[in-house]
mmCIF file of C-alpha atoms in Angstrom:
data_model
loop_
_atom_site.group_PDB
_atom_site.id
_atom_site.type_symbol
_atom_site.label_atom_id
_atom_site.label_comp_id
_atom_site.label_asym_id
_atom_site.label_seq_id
_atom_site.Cartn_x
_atom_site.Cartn_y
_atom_site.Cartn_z
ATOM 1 C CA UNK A 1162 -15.853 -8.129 2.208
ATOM 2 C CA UNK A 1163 -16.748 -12.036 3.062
ATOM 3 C CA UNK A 1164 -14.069 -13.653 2.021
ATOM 4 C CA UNK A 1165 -12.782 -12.087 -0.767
ATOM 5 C CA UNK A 1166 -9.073 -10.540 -0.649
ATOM 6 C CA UNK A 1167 -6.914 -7.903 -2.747
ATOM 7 C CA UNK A 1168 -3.034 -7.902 -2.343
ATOM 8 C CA UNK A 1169 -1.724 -4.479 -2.898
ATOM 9 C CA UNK A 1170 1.896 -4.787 -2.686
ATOM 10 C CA UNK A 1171 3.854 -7.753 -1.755
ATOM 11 C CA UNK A 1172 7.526 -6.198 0.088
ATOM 12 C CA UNK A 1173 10.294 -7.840 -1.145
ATOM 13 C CA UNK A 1174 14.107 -8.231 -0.287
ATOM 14 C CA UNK A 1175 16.943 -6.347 -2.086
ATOM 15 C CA UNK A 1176 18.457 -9.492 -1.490
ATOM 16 C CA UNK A 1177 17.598 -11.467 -4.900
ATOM 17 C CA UNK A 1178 18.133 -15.076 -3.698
ATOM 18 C CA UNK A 1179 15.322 -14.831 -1.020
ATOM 19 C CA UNK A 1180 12.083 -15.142 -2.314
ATOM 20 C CA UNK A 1181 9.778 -12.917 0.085
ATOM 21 C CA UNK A 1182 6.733 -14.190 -1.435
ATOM 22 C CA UNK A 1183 7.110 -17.530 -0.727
ATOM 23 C CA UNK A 1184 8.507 -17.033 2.069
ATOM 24 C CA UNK A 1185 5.950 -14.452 3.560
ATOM 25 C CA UNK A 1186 3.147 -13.456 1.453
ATOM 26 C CA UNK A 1187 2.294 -16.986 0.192
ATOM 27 C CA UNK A 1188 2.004 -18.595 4.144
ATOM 28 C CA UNK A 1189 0.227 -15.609 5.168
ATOM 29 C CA UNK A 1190 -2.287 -15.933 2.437
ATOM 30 C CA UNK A 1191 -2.860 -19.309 3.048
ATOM 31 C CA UNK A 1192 -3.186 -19.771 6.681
ATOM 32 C CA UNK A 1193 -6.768 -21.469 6.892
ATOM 33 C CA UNK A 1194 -7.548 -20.424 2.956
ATOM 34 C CA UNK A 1195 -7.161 -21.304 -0.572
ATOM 35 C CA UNK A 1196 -4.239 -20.070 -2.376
ATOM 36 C CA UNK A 1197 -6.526 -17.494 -4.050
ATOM 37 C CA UNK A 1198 -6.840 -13.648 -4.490
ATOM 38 C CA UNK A 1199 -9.643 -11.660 -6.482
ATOM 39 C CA UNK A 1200 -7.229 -9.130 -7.490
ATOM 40 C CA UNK A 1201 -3.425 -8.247 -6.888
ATOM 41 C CA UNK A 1202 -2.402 -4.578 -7.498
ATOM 42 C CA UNK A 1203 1.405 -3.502 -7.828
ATOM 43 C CA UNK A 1204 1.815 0.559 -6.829
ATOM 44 C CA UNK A 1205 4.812 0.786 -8.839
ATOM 45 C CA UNK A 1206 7.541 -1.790 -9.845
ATOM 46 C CA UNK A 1207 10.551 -0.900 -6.886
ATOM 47 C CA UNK A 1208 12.174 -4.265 -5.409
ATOM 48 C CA UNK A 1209 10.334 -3.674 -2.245
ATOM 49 C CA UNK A 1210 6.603 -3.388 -3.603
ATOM 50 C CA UNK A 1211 7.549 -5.925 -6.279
ATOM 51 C CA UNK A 1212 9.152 -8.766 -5.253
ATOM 52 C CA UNK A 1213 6.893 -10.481 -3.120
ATOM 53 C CA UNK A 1214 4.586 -10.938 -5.677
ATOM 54 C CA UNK A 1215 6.068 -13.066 -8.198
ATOM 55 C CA UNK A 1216 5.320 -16.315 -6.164
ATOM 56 C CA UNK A 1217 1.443 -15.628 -5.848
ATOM 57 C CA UNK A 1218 1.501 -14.266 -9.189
ATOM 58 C CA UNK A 1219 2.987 -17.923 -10.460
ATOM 59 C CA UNK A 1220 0.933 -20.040 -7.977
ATOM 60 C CA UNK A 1221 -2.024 -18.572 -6.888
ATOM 61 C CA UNK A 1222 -5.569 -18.088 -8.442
ATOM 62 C CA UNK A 1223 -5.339 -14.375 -9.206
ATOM 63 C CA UNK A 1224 -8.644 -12.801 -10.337
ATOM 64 C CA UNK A 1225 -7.216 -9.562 -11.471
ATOM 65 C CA UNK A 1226 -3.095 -7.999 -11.797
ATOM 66 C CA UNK A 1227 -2.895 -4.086 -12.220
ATOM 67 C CA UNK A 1228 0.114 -1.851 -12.307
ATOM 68 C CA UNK A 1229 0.451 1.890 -13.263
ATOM 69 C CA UNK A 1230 2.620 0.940 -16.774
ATOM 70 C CA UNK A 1231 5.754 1.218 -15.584
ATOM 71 C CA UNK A 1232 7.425 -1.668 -16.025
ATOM 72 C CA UNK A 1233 10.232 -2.979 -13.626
ATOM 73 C CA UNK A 1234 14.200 -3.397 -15.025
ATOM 74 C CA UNK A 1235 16.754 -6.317 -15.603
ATOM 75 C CA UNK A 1236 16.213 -9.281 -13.602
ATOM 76 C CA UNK A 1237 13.171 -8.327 -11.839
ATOM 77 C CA UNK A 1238 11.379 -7.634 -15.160
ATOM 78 C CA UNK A 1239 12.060 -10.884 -16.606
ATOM 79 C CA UNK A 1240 10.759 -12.697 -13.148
ATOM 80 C CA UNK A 1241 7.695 -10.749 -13.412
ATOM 81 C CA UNK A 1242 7.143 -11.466 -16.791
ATOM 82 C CA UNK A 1243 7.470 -15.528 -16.283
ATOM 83 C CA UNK A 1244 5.383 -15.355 -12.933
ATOM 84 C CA UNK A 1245 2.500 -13.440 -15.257
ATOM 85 C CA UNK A 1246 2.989 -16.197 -17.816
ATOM 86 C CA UNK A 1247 3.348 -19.360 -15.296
ATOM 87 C CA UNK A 1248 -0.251 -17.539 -13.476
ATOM 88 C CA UNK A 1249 -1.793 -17.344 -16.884
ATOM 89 C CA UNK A 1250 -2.189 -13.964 -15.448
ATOM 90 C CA UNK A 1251 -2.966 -10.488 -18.252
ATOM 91 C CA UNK A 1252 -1.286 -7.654 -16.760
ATOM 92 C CA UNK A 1253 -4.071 -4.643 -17.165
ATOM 93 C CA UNK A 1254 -2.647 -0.830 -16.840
ATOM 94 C CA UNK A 1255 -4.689 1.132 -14.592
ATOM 95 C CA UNK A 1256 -5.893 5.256 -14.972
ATOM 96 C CA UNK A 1257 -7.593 7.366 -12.279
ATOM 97 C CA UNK A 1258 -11.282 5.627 -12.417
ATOM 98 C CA UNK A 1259 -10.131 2.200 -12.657
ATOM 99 C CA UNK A 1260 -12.012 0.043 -9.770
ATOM 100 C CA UNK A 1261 -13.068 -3.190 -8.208
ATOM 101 C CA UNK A 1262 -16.141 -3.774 -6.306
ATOM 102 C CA UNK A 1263 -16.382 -5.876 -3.657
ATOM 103 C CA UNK A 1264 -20.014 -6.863 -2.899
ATOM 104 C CA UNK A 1265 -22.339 -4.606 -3.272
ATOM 105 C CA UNK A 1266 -20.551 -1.462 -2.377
ATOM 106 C CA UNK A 1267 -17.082 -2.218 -1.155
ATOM 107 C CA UNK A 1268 -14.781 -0.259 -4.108
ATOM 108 C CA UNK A 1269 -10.725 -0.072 -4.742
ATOM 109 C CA UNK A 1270 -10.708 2.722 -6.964
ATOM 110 C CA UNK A 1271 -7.130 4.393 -8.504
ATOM 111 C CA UNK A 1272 -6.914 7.575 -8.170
ATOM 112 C CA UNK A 1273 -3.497 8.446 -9.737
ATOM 113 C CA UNK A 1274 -1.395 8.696 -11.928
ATOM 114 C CA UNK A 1275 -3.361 10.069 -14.814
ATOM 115 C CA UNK A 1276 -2.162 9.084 -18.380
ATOM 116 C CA UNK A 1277 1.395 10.765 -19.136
ATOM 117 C CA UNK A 1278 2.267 11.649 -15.664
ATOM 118 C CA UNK A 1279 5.318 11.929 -15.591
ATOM 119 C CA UNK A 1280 6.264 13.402 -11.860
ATOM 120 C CA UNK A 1281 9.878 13.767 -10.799
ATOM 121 C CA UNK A 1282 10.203 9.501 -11.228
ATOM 122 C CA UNK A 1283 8.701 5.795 -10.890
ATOM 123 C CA UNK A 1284 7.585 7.541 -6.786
ATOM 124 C CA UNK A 1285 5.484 10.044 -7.982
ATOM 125 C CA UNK A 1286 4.135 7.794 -10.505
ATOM 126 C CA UNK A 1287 3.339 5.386 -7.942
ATOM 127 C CA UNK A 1288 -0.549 3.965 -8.042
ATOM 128 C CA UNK A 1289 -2.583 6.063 -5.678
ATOM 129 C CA UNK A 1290 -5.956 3.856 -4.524
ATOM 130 C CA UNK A 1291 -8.796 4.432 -2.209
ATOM 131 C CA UNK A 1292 -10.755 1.942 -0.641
ATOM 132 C CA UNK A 1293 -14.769 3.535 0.039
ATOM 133 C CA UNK A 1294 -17.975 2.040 0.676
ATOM 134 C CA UNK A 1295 -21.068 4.234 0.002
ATOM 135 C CA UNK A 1296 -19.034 6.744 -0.604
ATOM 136 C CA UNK A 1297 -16.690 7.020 2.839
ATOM 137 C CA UNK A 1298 -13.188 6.811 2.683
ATOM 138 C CA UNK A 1299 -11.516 3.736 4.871
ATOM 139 C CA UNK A 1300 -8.074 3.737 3.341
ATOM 140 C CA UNK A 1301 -5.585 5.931 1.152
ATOM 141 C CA UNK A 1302 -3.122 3.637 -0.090
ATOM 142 C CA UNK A 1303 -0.451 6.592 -1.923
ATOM 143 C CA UNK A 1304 2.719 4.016 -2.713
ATOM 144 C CA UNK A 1305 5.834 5.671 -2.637
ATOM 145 C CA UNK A 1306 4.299 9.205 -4.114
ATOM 146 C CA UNK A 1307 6.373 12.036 -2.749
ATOM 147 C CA UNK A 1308 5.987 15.757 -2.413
ATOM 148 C CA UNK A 1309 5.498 16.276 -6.305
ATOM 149 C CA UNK A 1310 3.495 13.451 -6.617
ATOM 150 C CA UNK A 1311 0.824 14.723 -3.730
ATOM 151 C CA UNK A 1312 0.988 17.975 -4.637
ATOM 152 C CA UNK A 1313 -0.195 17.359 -8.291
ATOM 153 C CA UNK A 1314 -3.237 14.992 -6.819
ATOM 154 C CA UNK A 1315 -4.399 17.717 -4.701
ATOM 155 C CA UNK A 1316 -4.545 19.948 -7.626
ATOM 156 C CA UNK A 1317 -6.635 17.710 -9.329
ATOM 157 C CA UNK A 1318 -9.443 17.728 -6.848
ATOM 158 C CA UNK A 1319 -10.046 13.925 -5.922
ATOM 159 C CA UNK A 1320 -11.700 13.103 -2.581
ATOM 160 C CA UNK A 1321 -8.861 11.989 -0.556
ATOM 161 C CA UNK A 1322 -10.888 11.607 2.780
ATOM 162 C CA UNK A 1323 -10.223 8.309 4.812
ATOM 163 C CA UNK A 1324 -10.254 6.731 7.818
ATOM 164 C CA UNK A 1325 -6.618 5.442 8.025
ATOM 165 C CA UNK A 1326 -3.892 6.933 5.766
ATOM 166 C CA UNK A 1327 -0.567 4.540 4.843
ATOM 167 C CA UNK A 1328 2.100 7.330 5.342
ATOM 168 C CA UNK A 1329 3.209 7.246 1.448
ATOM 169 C CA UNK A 1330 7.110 6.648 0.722
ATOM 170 C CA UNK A 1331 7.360 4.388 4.322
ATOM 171 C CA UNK A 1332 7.454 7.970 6.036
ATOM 172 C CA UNK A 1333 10.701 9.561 4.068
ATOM 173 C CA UNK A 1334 11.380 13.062 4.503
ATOM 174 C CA UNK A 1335 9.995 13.627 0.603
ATOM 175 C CA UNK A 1336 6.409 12.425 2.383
ATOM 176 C CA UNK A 1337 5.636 14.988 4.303
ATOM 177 C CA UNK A 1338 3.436 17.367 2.658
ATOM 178 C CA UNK A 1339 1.001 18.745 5.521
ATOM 179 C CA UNK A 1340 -1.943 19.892 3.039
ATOM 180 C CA UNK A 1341 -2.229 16.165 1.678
ATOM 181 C CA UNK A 1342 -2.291 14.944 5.462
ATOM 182 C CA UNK A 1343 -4.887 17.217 5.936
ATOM 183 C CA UNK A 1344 -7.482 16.286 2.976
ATOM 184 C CA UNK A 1345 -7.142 12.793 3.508
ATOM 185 C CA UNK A 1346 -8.159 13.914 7.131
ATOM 186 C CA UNK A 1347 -6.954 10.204 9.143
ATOM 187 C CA UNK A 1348 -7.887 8.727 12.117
ATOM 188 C CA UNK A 1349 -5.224 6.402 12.069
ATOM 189 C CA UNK A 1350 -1.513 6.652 10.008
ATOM 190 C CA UNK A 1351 0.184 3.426 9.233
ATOM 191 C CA UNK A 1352 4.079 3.256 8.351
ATOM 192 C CA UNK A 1353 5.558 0.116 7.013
ATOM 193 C CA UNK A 1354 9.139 0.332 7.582
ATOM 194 C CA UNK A 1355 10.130 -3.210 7.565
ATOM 195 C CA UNK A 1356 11.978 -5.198 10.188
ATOM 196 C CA UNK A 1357 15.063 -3.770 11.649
ATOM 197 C CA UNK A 1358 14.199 -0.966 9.916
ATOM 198 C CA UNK A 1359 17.388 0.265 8.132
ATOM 199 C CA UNK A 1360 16.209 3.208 6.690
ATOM 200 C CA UNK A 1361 15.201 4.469 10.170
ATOM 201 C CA UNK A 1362 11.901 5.595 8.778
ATOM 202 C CA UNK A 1363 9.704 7.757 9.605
ATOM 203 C CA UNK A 1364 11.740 10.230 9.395
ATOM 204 C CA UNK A 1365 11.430 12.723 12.477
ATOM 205 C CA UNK A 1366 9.601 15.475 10.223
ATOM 206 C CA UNK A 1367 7.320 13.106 9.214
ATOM 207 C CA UNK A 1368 7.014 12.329 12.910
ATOM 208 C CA UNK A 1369 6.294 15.786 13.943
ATOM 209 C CA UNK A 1370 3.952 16.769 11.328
ATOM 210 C CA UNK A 1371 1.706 14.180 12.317
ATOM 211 C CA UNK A 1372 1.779 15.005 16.087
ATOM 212 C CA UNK A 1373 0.727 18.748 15.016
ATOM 213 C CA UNK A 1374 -1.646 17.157 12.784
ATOM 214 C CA UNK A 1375 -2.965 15.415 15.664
ATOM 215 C CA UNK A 1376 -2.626 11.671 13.464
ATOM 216 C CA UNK A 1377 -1.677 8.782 15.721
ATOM 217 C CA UNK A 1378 0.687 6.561 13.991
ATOM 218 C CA UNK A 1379 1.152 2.537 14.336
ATOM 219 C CA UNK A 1380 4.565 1.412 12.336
ATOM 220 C CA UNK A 1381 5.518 -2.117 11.516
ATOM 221 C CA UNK A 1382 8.749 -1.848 12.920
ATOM 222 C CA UNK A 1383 7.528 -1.856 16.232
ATOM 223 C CA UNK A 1384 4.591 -3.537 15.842
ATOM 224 C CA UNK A 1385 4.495 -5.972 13.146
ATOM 225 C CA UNK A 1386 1.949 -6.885 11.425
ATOM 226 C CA UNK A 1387 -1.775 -4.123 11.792
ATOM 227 C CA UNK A 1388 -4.688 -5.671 11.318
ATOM 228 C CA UNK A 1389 -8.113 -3.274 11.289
ATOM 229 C CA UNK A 1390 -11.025 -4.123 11.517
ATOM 230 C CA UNK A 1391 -14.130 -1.703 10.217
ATOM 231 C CA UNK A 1392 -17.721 -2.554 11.661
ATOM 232 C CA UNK A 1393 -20.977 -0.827 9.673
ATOM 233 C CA UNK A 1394 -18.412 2.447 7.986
ATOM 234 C CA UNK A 1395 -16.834 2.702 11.564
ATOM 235 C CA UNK A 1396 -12.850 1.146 12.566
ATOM 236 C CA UNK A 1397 -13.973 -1.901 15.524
ATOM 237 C CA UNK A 1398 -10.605 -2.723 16.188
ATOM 238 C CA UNK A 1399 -7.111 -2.257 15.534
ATOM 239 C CA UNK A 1400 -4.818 -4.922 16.425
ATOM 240 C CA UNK A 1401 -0.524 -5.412 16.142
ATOM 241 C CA UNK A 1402 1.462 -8.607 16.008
ATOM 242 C CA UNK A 1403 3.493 -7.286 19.241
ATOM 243 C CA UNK A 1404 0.569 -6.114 21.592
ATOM 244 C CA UNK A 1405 -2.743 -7.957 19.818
ATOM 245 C CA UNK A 1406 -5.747 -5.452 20.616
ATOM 246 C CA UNK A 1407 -4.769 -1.965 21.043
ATOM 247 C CA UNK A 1408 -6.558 1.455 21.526
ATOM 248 C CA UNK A 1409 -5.482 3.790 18.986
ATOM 249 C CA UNK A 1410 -2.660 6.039 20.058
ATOM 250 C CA UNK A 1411 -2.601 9.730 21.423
ATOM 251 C CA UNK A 1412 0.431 10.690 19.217
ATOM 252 C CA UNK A 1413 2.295 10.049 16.435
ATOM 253 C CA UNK A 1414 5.974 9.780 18.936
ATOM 254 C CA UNK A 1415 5.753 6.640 20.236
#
């Protein structure tokens, strides 16, 4: 909305000498702007959600950092905690309700978890958020939530409607719950597996329940970085690193 940004996420390496955020997140950021974010939101505190962040937490100009409480172990929590510090960043815990508005009507809103979720781990507990504008869904950002995780938000009735769905747990077998895929109701399914790809995600059940669903999917691996674009409620134009403009695609096997 204009110019203002919000980082959810930032990767990271398992690899803890190679800092992804400066190395990725912080250039990308940057290119042609100020080293400035209105708000950075963390899903849940794994390595690869995590990491990335710590530079732009440190350097940047960070309106707003959110997390859903659970706080990250060892090394990792320590970096976090200096990067906060260094930022002169205040960490805020976010509930179901908790939102930012963009404009006039522009709105990241968390949906999950609720206070004392507990789930079957850090996954399920994972930061659910929904971007809307008067109301319409344009993304459902579910972190790493797997089949316990999506099965408890649909029993709690939230309107998961939107336009493009990021396939929750990078597409792992545990994602596939076909009555979530069908309330959030996507145009579009995005799958960030990461370069290389080691984890060979999506996994091939993920992959067919999609293609009965009838959800085209677009996954970093082969296609880098996605960028949409909406125009008045409506998706202009989706465009990938590899082939720049593309129409969105008849199936989810690509």
């Amino acid at each position: 909305s204009g110019s203002e940004r919000l980082l959810v996420d930032g990767g990271g390496s398992f690899d803890q000498e190679f800092d992804f955020g400066r190395a990725v997140i912080g250039p990308v950021l940057t290119r042609g702007r100020l080293p400035r974010v209105e708000g950075i939101i963390l899903s849940h505190p794994h390595a690869d959600h995590l990491r990335g962040l710590f530079h732009p937490l440190a350097n940047f100009r960070v309106g707003t950092f959110a997390d859903n409480g659970d706080q990250p172990t060892g090394t990792d929590r320590e970096l976090l905690q200096q990067s906060l510090e260094r930022g002169g960043v205040v960490a805020a815990r976010w509930q179901p309700g908790e939102r930012i508005v963009f404009g006039r009507d522009l709105v990241i809103e968390a949906l999950h978890p609720p206070d004392g979720y507990k789930g079957s781990g850090t996954n399920d507990r994972s930061l659910v958020l929904r971007v809307h504008r008067e109301g319409k869904g344009l993304v459902l950002l579910p972190g790493d939530l797997e089949r316990r995780g999506q099965l408890h938000l649909l029993g709690q009735g939230q309107e998961l409607s939107a336009q493009v769905l990021v396939v929750p747990h990078h597409g792992s077998k545990s994602s596939m719950v076909r009555e979530f895929y069908e309330a959030v109701g996507p145009e579009l399914a995005l799958c960030s597996s990461g370069y290389l790809n080691h984890f060979r995600f999506p996994h091939q059940e993920v992959l067919e329940g999609l293609a009965k669903l009838g959800i085209p999917l677009l996954r970093t691996d082969l296609e880098g970085a996605i960028t949409i674009t909406w125009k008045g409620g409506e998706i202009s134009s989706v465009r990938t690193w590899t082939r720049g403009r593309v129409a969105v695609p008849r199936t989810a096997d690509q």
